[in-house]
């Protein structure tokens, strides 16, 4: 798996990131509790992994709990963690059949013990799979992650000489390593459901050149047609990565 930005001309995103939003509003519209919305939303997580792997996507990252979501009512946070801890291990068989490997992003050490246990178990049970990576982003925040990388970098200095040397050599690839991202591809397509047009602290580093796709569909009702509409839209975009359209079409030579 290469780690460079997806080549221009690729019509299928290698890494799709999804902000799964709208569980609460969906539940409210049905006269249900927010937790019921999250439960219904969990079913779509399973589905989207299937649709993505069938389409040939290599990595799908799913925003499941942000560093900001701790501000929610304690009962909702507990219910979300319990839901994850209960449902995740039940997916192991299906993930193994699909060749799906579970990875995480975010500081999972701060999650409740039952959630950590379920994650460890599922990550271990699927670690040899190689068709698709399912990256669950939990207690994840783009700011927090970049700060952590900077802290690690500073902690590696022993003296002023090593600091000067390190700063001289620091480049994007090294910084990505500091963020613990050697195995994460740049985000090609970032989808947000639920109607909001914002990134909410997701994938600040990896989504630098992501194509953004927003849909009003609430996450519990997200369906295969919606997912394919996003893939089709991605295929129609011209990813220029700073170049001109004429350069990409080969109408003028690179100098
Ligand atoms: C997204 O749905 C799920 C999480 C943030 C865990 P929300 O719970 O944010 O749903 P809305 O935005 O209130 O509808
Ligand atoms: C973003 O959704 C986080 C997740 C989907 C886990 P939120 O619903 O928490 O986002 P904001 O706060 O409305 O932007
Ligand atoms: Mg929301």
mmCIF file of C-alpha atoms and ligand atoms in Angstrom:
data_model
loop_
_atom_site.group_PDB
_atom_site.id
_atom_site.type_symbol
_atom_site.label_atom_id
_atom_site.label_comp_id
_atom_site.label_asym_id
_atom_site.label_seq_id
_atom_site.Cartn_x
_atom_site.Cartn_y
_atom_site.Cartn_z
ATOM 1 C CA UNK A 1 0.000 0.000 0.000
ATOM 2 C CA UNK A 2 1.650 3.255 -1.106
ATOM 3 C CA UNK A 3 1.478 6.253 1.162
ATOM 4 C CA UNK A 4 1.691 9.042 -1.345
ATOM 5 C CA UNK A 5 -1.329 11.123 -2.259
ATOM 6 C CA UNK A 6 -3.654 9.229 -4.573
ATOM 7 C CA UNK A 7 -2.437 9.596 -8.147
ATOM 8 C CA UNK A 8 -4.297 12.044 -10.264
ATOM 9 C CA UNK A 9 -6.750 10.206 -12.474
ATOM 10 C CA UNK A 10 -7.685 7.590 -9.858
ATOM 11 C CA UNK A 11 -11.425 7.397 -9.929
ATOM 12 C CA UNK A 12 -11.817 5.219 -6.842
ATOM 13 C CA UNK A 13 -10.850 6.670 -3.469
ATOM 14 C CA UNK A 14 -8.412 4.465 -1.563
ATOM 15 C CA UNK A 15 -9.307 6.007 1.777
ATOM 16 C CA UNK A 16 -12.867 7.139 2.530
ATOM 17 C CA UNK A 17 -13.468 8.930 5.834
ATOM 18 C CA UNK A 18 -16.999 9.326 7.157
ATOM 19 C CA UNK A 19 -18.432 11.706 9.741
ATOM 20 C CA UNK A 20 -21.457 9.662 10.744
ATOM 21 C CA UNK A 21 -23.806 12.402 11.878
ATOM 22 C CA UNK A 22 -27.541 12.627 12.482
ATOM 23 C CA UNK A 23 -28.334 9.776 14.891
ATOM 24 C CA UNK A 24 -29.925 12.100 17.447
ATOM 25 C CA UNK A 25 -32.082 13.981 14.949
ATOM 26 C CA UNK A 26 -33.212 10.741 13.348
ATOM 27 C CA UNK A 27 -34.229 9.349 16.747
ATOM 28 C CA UNK A 28 -36.075 12.532 17.685
ATOM 29 C CA UNK A 29 -38.049 12.459 14.448
ATOM 30 C CA UNK A 30 -39.112 8.886 15.237
ATOM 31 C CA UNK A 31 -40.046 9.746 18.823
ATOM 32 C CA UNK A 32 -37.172 7.568 20.085
ATOM 33 C CA UNK A 33 -34.319 8.236 22.503
ATOM 34 C CA UNK A 34 -30.948 9.446 21.188
ATOM 35 C CA UNK A 35 -29.465 6.105 22.248
ATOM 36 C CA UNK A 36 -31.887 4.300 19.935
ATOM 37 C CA UNK A 37 -30.540 6.528 17.187
ATOM 38 C CA UNK A 38 -27.004 5.404 17.963
ATOM 39 C CA UNK A 39 -28.108 1.778 17.987
ATOM 40 C CA UNK A 40 -29.695 2.154 14.567
ATOM 41 C CA UNK A 41 -26.587 4.008 13.369
ATOM 42 C CA UNK A 42 -24.371 1.100 14.423
ATOM 43 C CA UNK A 43 -26.100 -1.058 11.827
ATOM 44 C CA UNK A 44 -25.024 1.376 9.114
ATOM 45 C CA UNK A 45 -21.401 1.008 10.221
ATOM 46 C CA UNK A 46 -21.602 -2.660 9.380
ATOM 47 C CA UNK A 47 -23.244 -1.892 6.029
ATOM 48 C CA UNK A 48 -20.793 0.774 4.951
ATOM 49 C CA UNK A 49 -17.846 -1.562 5.519
ATOM 50 C CA UNK A 50 -19.529 -4.031 3.201
ATOM 51 C CA UNK A 51 -20.263 -1.433 0.490
ATOM 52 C CA UNK A 52 -16.756 0.004 0.725
ATOM 53 C CA UNK A 53 -14.992 -3.333 0.524
ATOM 54 C CA UNK A 54 -17.187 -4.473 -2.374
ATOM 55 C CA UNK A 55 -16.281 -1.268 -4.197
ATOM 56 C CA UNK A 56 -12.546 -1.885 -3.660
ATOM 57 C CA UNK A 57 -11.875 0.889 -1.149
ATOM 58 C CA UNK A 58 -8.745 0.059 0.891
ATOM 59 C CA UNK A 59 -9.402 2.059 4.053
ATOM 60 C CA UNK A 60 -12.552 3.435 5.592
ATOM 61 C CA UNK A 61 -12.292 5.581 8.682
ATOM 62 C CA UNK A 62 -15.352 6.210 10.771
ATOM 63 C CA UNK A 63 -15.744 9.077 13.216
ATOM 64 C CA UNK A 64 -17.461 7.378 16.137
ATOM 65 C CA UNK A 65 -16.565 9.602 19.115
ATOM 66 C CA UNK A 66 -14.776 12.926 19.079
ATOM 67 C CA UNK A 67 -12.671 14.547 21.811
ATOM 68 C CA UNK A 68 -15.542 17.050 22.028
ATOM 69 C CA UNK A 69 -18.229 14.382 22.489
ATOM 70 C CA UNK A 70 -17.214 13.996 26.179
ATOM 71 C CA UNK A 71 -19.252 17.188 26.676
ATOM 72 C CA UNK A 72 -22.478 15.258 26.019
ATOM 73 C CA UNK A 73 -24.703 14.083 28.880
ATOM 74 C CA UNK A 74 -22.932 11.383 30.860
ATOM 75 C CA UNK A 75 -25.768 8.923 30.223
ATOM 76 C CA UNK A 76 -25.356 9.302 26.444
ATOM 77 C CA UNK A 77 -21.576 8.851 26.637
ATOM 78 C CA UNK A 78 -21.983 5.710 28.741
ATOM 79 C CA UNK A 79 -24.624 4.331 26.375
ATOM 80 C CA UNK A 80 -22.387 4.958 23.339
ATOM 81 C CA UNK A 81 -19.442 3.184 24.957
ATOM 82 C CA UNK A 82 -21.603 0.267 26.079
ATOM 83 C CA UNK A 83 -23.104 -0.052 22.618
ATOM 84 C CA UNK A 84 -19.674 -0.221 21.054
ATOM 85 C CA UNK A 85 -18.364 -2.680 23.641
ATOM 86 C CA UNK A 86 -21.351 -4.964 23.075
ATOM 87 C CA UNK A 87 -21.639 -4.812 19.292
ATOM 88 C CA UNK A 88 -18.021 -4.755 18.162
ATOM 89 C CA UNK A 89 -16.971 -8.305 19.143
ATOM 90 C CA UNK A 90 -20.116 -9.617 17.428
ATOM 91 C CA UNK A 91 -18.661 -8.347 14.146
ATOM 92 C CA UNK A 92 -15.454 -10.403 14.308
ATOM 93 C CA UNK A 93 -16.785 -13.339 12.283
ATOM 94 C CA UNK A 94 -18.178 -11.103 9.537
ATOM 95 C CA UNK A 95 -15.000 -9.007 9.458
ATOM 96 C CA UNK A 96 -12.847 -12.102 9.075
ATOM 97 C CA UNK A 97 -15.043 -13.388 6.243
ATOM 98 C CA UNK A 98 -14.630 -10.021 4.526
ATOM 99 C CA UNK A 99 -10.899 -9.738 5.207
ATOM 100 C CA UNK A 100 -11.476 -6.546 7.213
ATOM 101 C CA UNK A 101 -8.890 -5.417 9.757
ATOM 102 C CA UNK A 102 -9.922 -3.181 12.635
ATOM 103 C CA UNK A 103 -7.619 -0.280 13.524
ATOM 104 C CA UNK A 104 -8.206 2.713 15.775
ATOM 105 C CA UNK A 105 -7.258 6.371 15.781
ATOM 106 C CA UNK A 106 -7.544 8.584 18.843
ATOM 107 C CA UNK A 107 -6.562 8.172 22.466
ATOM 108 C CA UNK A 108 -8.349 4.950 23.330
ATOM 109 C CA UNK A 109 -6.558 4.750 26.702
ATOM 110 C CA UNK A 110 -9.147 7.197 28.070
ATOM 111 C CA UNK A 111 -12.112 5.007 27.090
ATOM 112 C CA UNK A 112 -13.940 2.895 29.675
ATOM 113 C CA UNK A 113 -12.440 -0.510 30.330
ATOM 114 C CA UNK A 114 -15.249 -2.476 28.608
ATOM 115 C CA UNK A 115 -14.769 -0.460 25.424
ATOM 116 C CA UNK A 116 -10.989 -0.954 25.486
ATOM 117 C CA UNK A 117 -11.416 -4.662 26.025
ATOM 118 C CA UNK A 118 -13.794 -5.004 23.060
ATOM 119 C CA UNK A 119 -11.454 -2.992 20.862
ATOM 120 C CA UNK A 120 -8.394 -5.018 21.834
ATOM 121 C CA UNK A 121 -10.217 -8.261 21.213
ATOM 122 C CA UNK A 122 -11.532 -7.208 17.804
ATOM 123 C CA UNK A 123 -8.264 -5.634 16.668
ATOM 124 C CA UNK A 124 -6.333 -8.772 17.625
ATOM 125 C CA UNK A 125 -8.860 -11.161 16.040
ATOM 126 C CA UNK A 126 -8.747 -9.288 12.702
ATOM 127 C CA UNK A 127 -5.095 -8.207 12.605
ATOM 128 C CA UNK A 128 -4.078 -10.516 9.749
ATOM 129 C CA UNK A 129 -6.822 -9.390 7.374
ATOM 130 C CA UNK A 130 -5.781 -7.351 4.372
ATOM 131 C CA UNK A 131 -8.764 -6.584 2.110
ATOM 132 C CA UNK A 132 -9.845 -3.413 3.853
ATOM 133 C CA UNK A 133 -8.899 -1.460 6.982
ATOM 134 C CA UNK A 134 -11.754 -0.250 9.148
ATOM 135 C CA UNK A 135 -10.354 2.618 11.196
ATOM 136 C CA UNK A 136 -12.583 3.435 14.141
ATOM 137 C CA UNK A 137 -11.877 6.963 15.357
ATOM 138 C CA UNK A 138 -12.587 7.118 19.067
ATOM 139 C CA UNK A 139 -11.764 9.924 21.447
ATOM 140 C CA UNK A 140 -10.304 11.349 18.253
ATOM 141 C CA UNK A 141 -9.532 14.997 17.667
ATOM 142 C CA UNK A 142 -7.397 16.497 14.916
ATOM 143 C CA UNK A 143 -6.039 19.219 17.213
ATOM 144 C CA UNK A 144 -5.230 16.795 19.991
ATOM 145 C CA UNK A 145 -3.448 14.486 17.583
ATOM 146 C CA UNK A 146 -1.261 17.218 16.075
ATOM 147 C CA UNK A 147 -0.380 18.508 19.555
ATOM 148 C CA UNK A 148 0.583 14.988 20.567
ATOM 149 C CA UNK A 149 2.909 14.747 17.556
ATOM 150 C CA UNK A 150 4.566 18.054 18.429
ATOM 151 C CA UNK A 151 5.015 16.944 22.055
ATOM 152 C CA UNK A 152 6.638 13.699 20.962
ATOM 153 C CA UNK A 153 8.945 15.580 18.644
ATOM 154 C CA UNK A 154 10.039 17.962 21.411
ATOM 155 C CA UNK A 155 10.485 15.113 23.873
ATOM 156 C CA UNK A 156 13.003 13.492 21.543
ATOM 157 C CA UNK A 157 15.531 16.361 21.966
ATOM 158 C CA UNK A 158 18.432 15.694 24.310
ATOM 159 C CA UNK A 159 20.253 18.955 23.734
ATOM 160 C CA UNK A 160 20.282 22.038 21.496
ATOM 161 C CA UNK A 161 22.394 20.304 18.833
ATOM 162 C CA UNK A 162 19.964 17.412 18.446
ATOM 163 C CA UNK A 163 17.119 19.940 18.337
ATOM 164 C CA UNK A 164 18.772 21.915 15.536
ATOM 165 C CA UNK A 165 19.518 18.715 13.616
ATOM 166 C CA UNK A 166 15.998 17.358 14.102
ATOM 167 C CA UNK A 167 14.415 20.615 12.963
ATOM 168 C CA UNK A 168 16.629 20.645 9.878
ATOM 169 C CA UNK A 169 15.413 17.211 8.841
ATOM 170 C CA UNK A 170 11.775 17.433 9.864
ATOM 171 C CA UNK A 171 9.562 16.935 6.846
ATOM 172 C CA UNK A 172 5.977 15.884 6.154
ATOM 173 C CA UNK A 173 6.745 12.162 6.088
ATOM 174 C CA UNK A 174 8.569 12.329 9.412
ATOM 175 C CA UNK A 175 5.781 14.326 10.968
ATOM 176 C CA UNK A 176 3.236 11.807 9.732
ATOM 177 C CA UNK A 177 5.283 9.117 11.491
ATOM 178 C CA UNK A 178 5.209 11.167 14.684
ATOM 179 C CA UNK A 179 1.430 11.201 14.410
ATOM 180 C CA UNK A 180 1.501 7.401 14.272
ATOM 181 C CA UNK A 181 0.263 7.416 10.723
ATOM 182 C CA UNK A 182 2.642 5.234 8.766
ATOM 183 C CA UNK A 183 -0.188 2.840 8.027
ATOM 184 C CA UNK A 184 -2.854 5.474 7.263
ATOM 185 C CA UNK A 185 -3.388 6.599 3.667
ATOM 186 C CA UNK A 186 -4.240 10.231 2.943
ATOM 187 C CA UNK A 187 -8.010 10.720 2.965
ATOM 188 C CA UNK A 188 -9.248 10.899 -0.630
ATOM 189 C CA UNK A 189 -12.943 11.345 0.062
ATOM 190 C CA UNK A 190 -14.466 12.803 3.229
ATOM 191 C CA UNK A 191 -18.206 12.238 3.558
ATOM 192 C CA UNK A 192 -20.393 13.888 6.182
ATOM 193 C CA UNK A 193 -23.999 12.817 6.657
ATOM 194 C CA UNK A 194 -26.653 14.699 8.599
ATOM 195 C CA UNK A 195 -26.630 18.013 6.758
ATOM 196 C CA UNK A 196 -23.918 19.998 8.567
ATOM 197 C CA UNK A 197 -21.147 21.463 6.435
ATOM 198 C CA UNK A 198 -18.190 21.237 8.781
ATOM 199 C CA UNK A 199 -15.270 18.972 9.590
ATOM 200 C CA UNK A 200 -15.627 18.998 13.408
ATOM 201 C CA UNK A 201 -11.941 18.361 14.155
ATOM 202 C CA UNK A 202 -11.741 15.193 12.031
ATOM 203 C CA UNK A 203 -8.611 14.131 10.124
ATOM 204 C CA UNK A 204 -6.989 17.571 10.028
ATOM 205 C CA UNK A 205 -3.701 16.126 8.817
ATOM 206 C CA UNK A 206 -4.854 13.342 6.501
ATOM 207 C CA UNK A 207 -7.663 15.252 4.821
ATOM 208 C CA UNK A 208 -5.419 18.065 3.558
ATOM 209 C CA UNK A 209 -6.367 17.254 -0.048
ATOM 210 C CA UNK A 210 -9.547 15.265 0.520
ATOM 211 C CA UNK A 211 -12.543 15.814 -1.700
ATOM 212 C CA UNK A 212 -15.425 16.857 0.561
ATOM 213 C CA UNK A 213 -18.911 15.450 0.146
ATOM 214 C CA UNK A 214 -21.879 16.505 2.259
ATOM 215 C CA UNK A 215 -25.277 14.856 2.282
ATOM 216 C CA UNK A 216 -28.439 15.718 4.214
ATOM 217 C CA UNK A 217 -29.210 12.031 4.784
ATOM 218 C CA UNK A 218 -29.207 11.205 8.496
ATOM 219 C CA UNK A 219 -26.728 8.455 9.339
ATOM 220 C CA UNK A 220 -29.274 5.801 10.461
ATOM 221 C CA UNK A 221 -30.888 6.060 7.018
ATOM 222 C CA UNK A 222 -27.679 6.125 4.987
ATOM 223 C CA UNK A 223 -27.927 3.545 2.223
ATOM 224 C CA UNK A 224 -25.907 1.916 -0.532
ATOM 225 C CA UNK A 225 -27.239 4.289 -3.187
ATOM 226 C CA UNK A 226 -26.081 7.250 -1.054
ATOM 227 C CA UNK A 227 -22.611 5.739 -0.719
ATOM 228 C CA UNK A 228 -22.330 5.068 -4.438
ATOM 229 C CA UNK A 229 -23.536 8.594 -5.198
ATOM 230 C CA UNK A 230 -20.566 9.865 -3.176
ATOM 231 C CA UNK A 231 -18.164 7.538 -5.033
ATOM 232 C CA UNK A 232 -19.590 8.663 -8.390
ATOM 233 C CA UNK A 233 -19.252 12.286 -7.399
ATOM 234 C CA UNK A 234 -15.642 11.660 -6.378
ATOM 235 C CA UNK A 235 -14.945 10.027 -9.753
ATOM 236 C CA UNK A 236 -16.114 13.203 -11.503
ATOM 237 C CA UNK A 237 -13.766 15.528 -9.593
ATOM 238 C CA UNK A 238 -10.528 16.809 -11.002
ATOM 239 C CA UNK A 239 -7.871 16.509 -8.309
ATOM 240 C CA UNK A 240 -5.233 19.003 -9.224
ATOM 241 C CA UNK A 241 -2.948 18.934 -6.163
ATOM 242 C CA UNK A 242 -1.819 22.445 -6.975
ATOM 243 C CA UNK A 243 -1.274 21.933 -10.699
ATOM 244 C CA UNK A 244 -3.350 23.384 -13.512
ATOM 245 C CA UNK A 245 -6.034 21.534 -15.384
ATOM 246 C CA UNK A 246 -3.989 21.844 -18.604
ATOM 247 C CA UNK A 247 -1.010 20.182 -16.940
ATOM 248 C CA UNK A 248 -3.152 17.264 -15.812
ATOM 249 C CA UNK A 249 -4.585 16.779 -19.285
ATOM 250 C CA UNK A 250 -1.073 16.752 -20.729
ATOM 251 C CA UNK A 251 -1.851 19.790 -22.874
ATOM 252 C CA UNK A 252 1.292 21.451 -21.622
ATOM 253 C CA UNK A 253 4.537 19.780 -20.578
ATOM 254 C CA UNK A 254 5.892 19.971 -17.026
ATOM 255 C CA UNK A 255 9.056 22.073 -17.133
HETATM 256 C C1 LIG B 1 -23.509 11.309 15.439
HETATM 257 O O1 LIG B 1 -24.847 11.581 15.642
HETATM 258 C C2 LIG B 1 -23.013 10.256 16.387
HETATM 259 C C3 LIG B 1 -22.059 10.758 17.388
HETATM 260 C C4 LIG B 1 -21.596 11.964 17.475
HETATM 261 C C5 LIG B 1 -21.609 9.772 18.349
HETATM 262 P P1 LIG B 1 -25.307 12.721 16.627
HETATM 263 O O2 LIG B 1 -25.571 12.114 17.977
HETATM 264 O O3 LIG B 1 -24.357 13.854 16.626
HETATM 265 O O4 LIG B 1 -26.682 13.146 15.970
HETATM 266 P P2 LIG B 1 -27.306 14.602 15.869
HETATM 267 O O5 LIG B 1 -26.294 15.492 15.228
HETATM 268 O O6 LIG B 1 -27.641 15.027 17.266
HETATM 269 O O7 LIG B 1 -28.520 14.397 15.025
HETATM 270 C C1 LIG B 2 -18.989 14.764 14.915
HETATM 271 O O1 LIG B 2 -20.359 14.839 15.157
HETATM 272 C C2 LIG B 2 -18.418 13.630 15.682
HETATM 273 C C3 LIG B 2 -18.877 12.299 15.300
HETATM 274 C C4 LIG B 2 -19.634 11.991 14.278
HETATM 275 C C5 LIG B 2 -18.401 11.252 16.158
HETATM 276 P P1 LIG B 2 -20.961 15.918 16.185
HETATM 277 O O2 LIG B 2 -22.430 15.836 16.033
HETATM 278 O O3 LIG B 2 -20.412 15.691 17.531
HETATM 279 O O4 LIG B 2 -20.374 17.262 15.585
HETATM 280 P P2 LIG B 2 -20.690 18.798 15.910
HETATM 281 O O5 LIG B 2 -20.268 19.054 17.317
HETATM 282 O O6 LIG B 2 -22.152 18.998 15.731
HETATM 283 O O7 LIG B 2 -19.900 19.558 14.915
HETATM 284 MG MG1 LIG B 3 -24.265 15.587 15.500
#
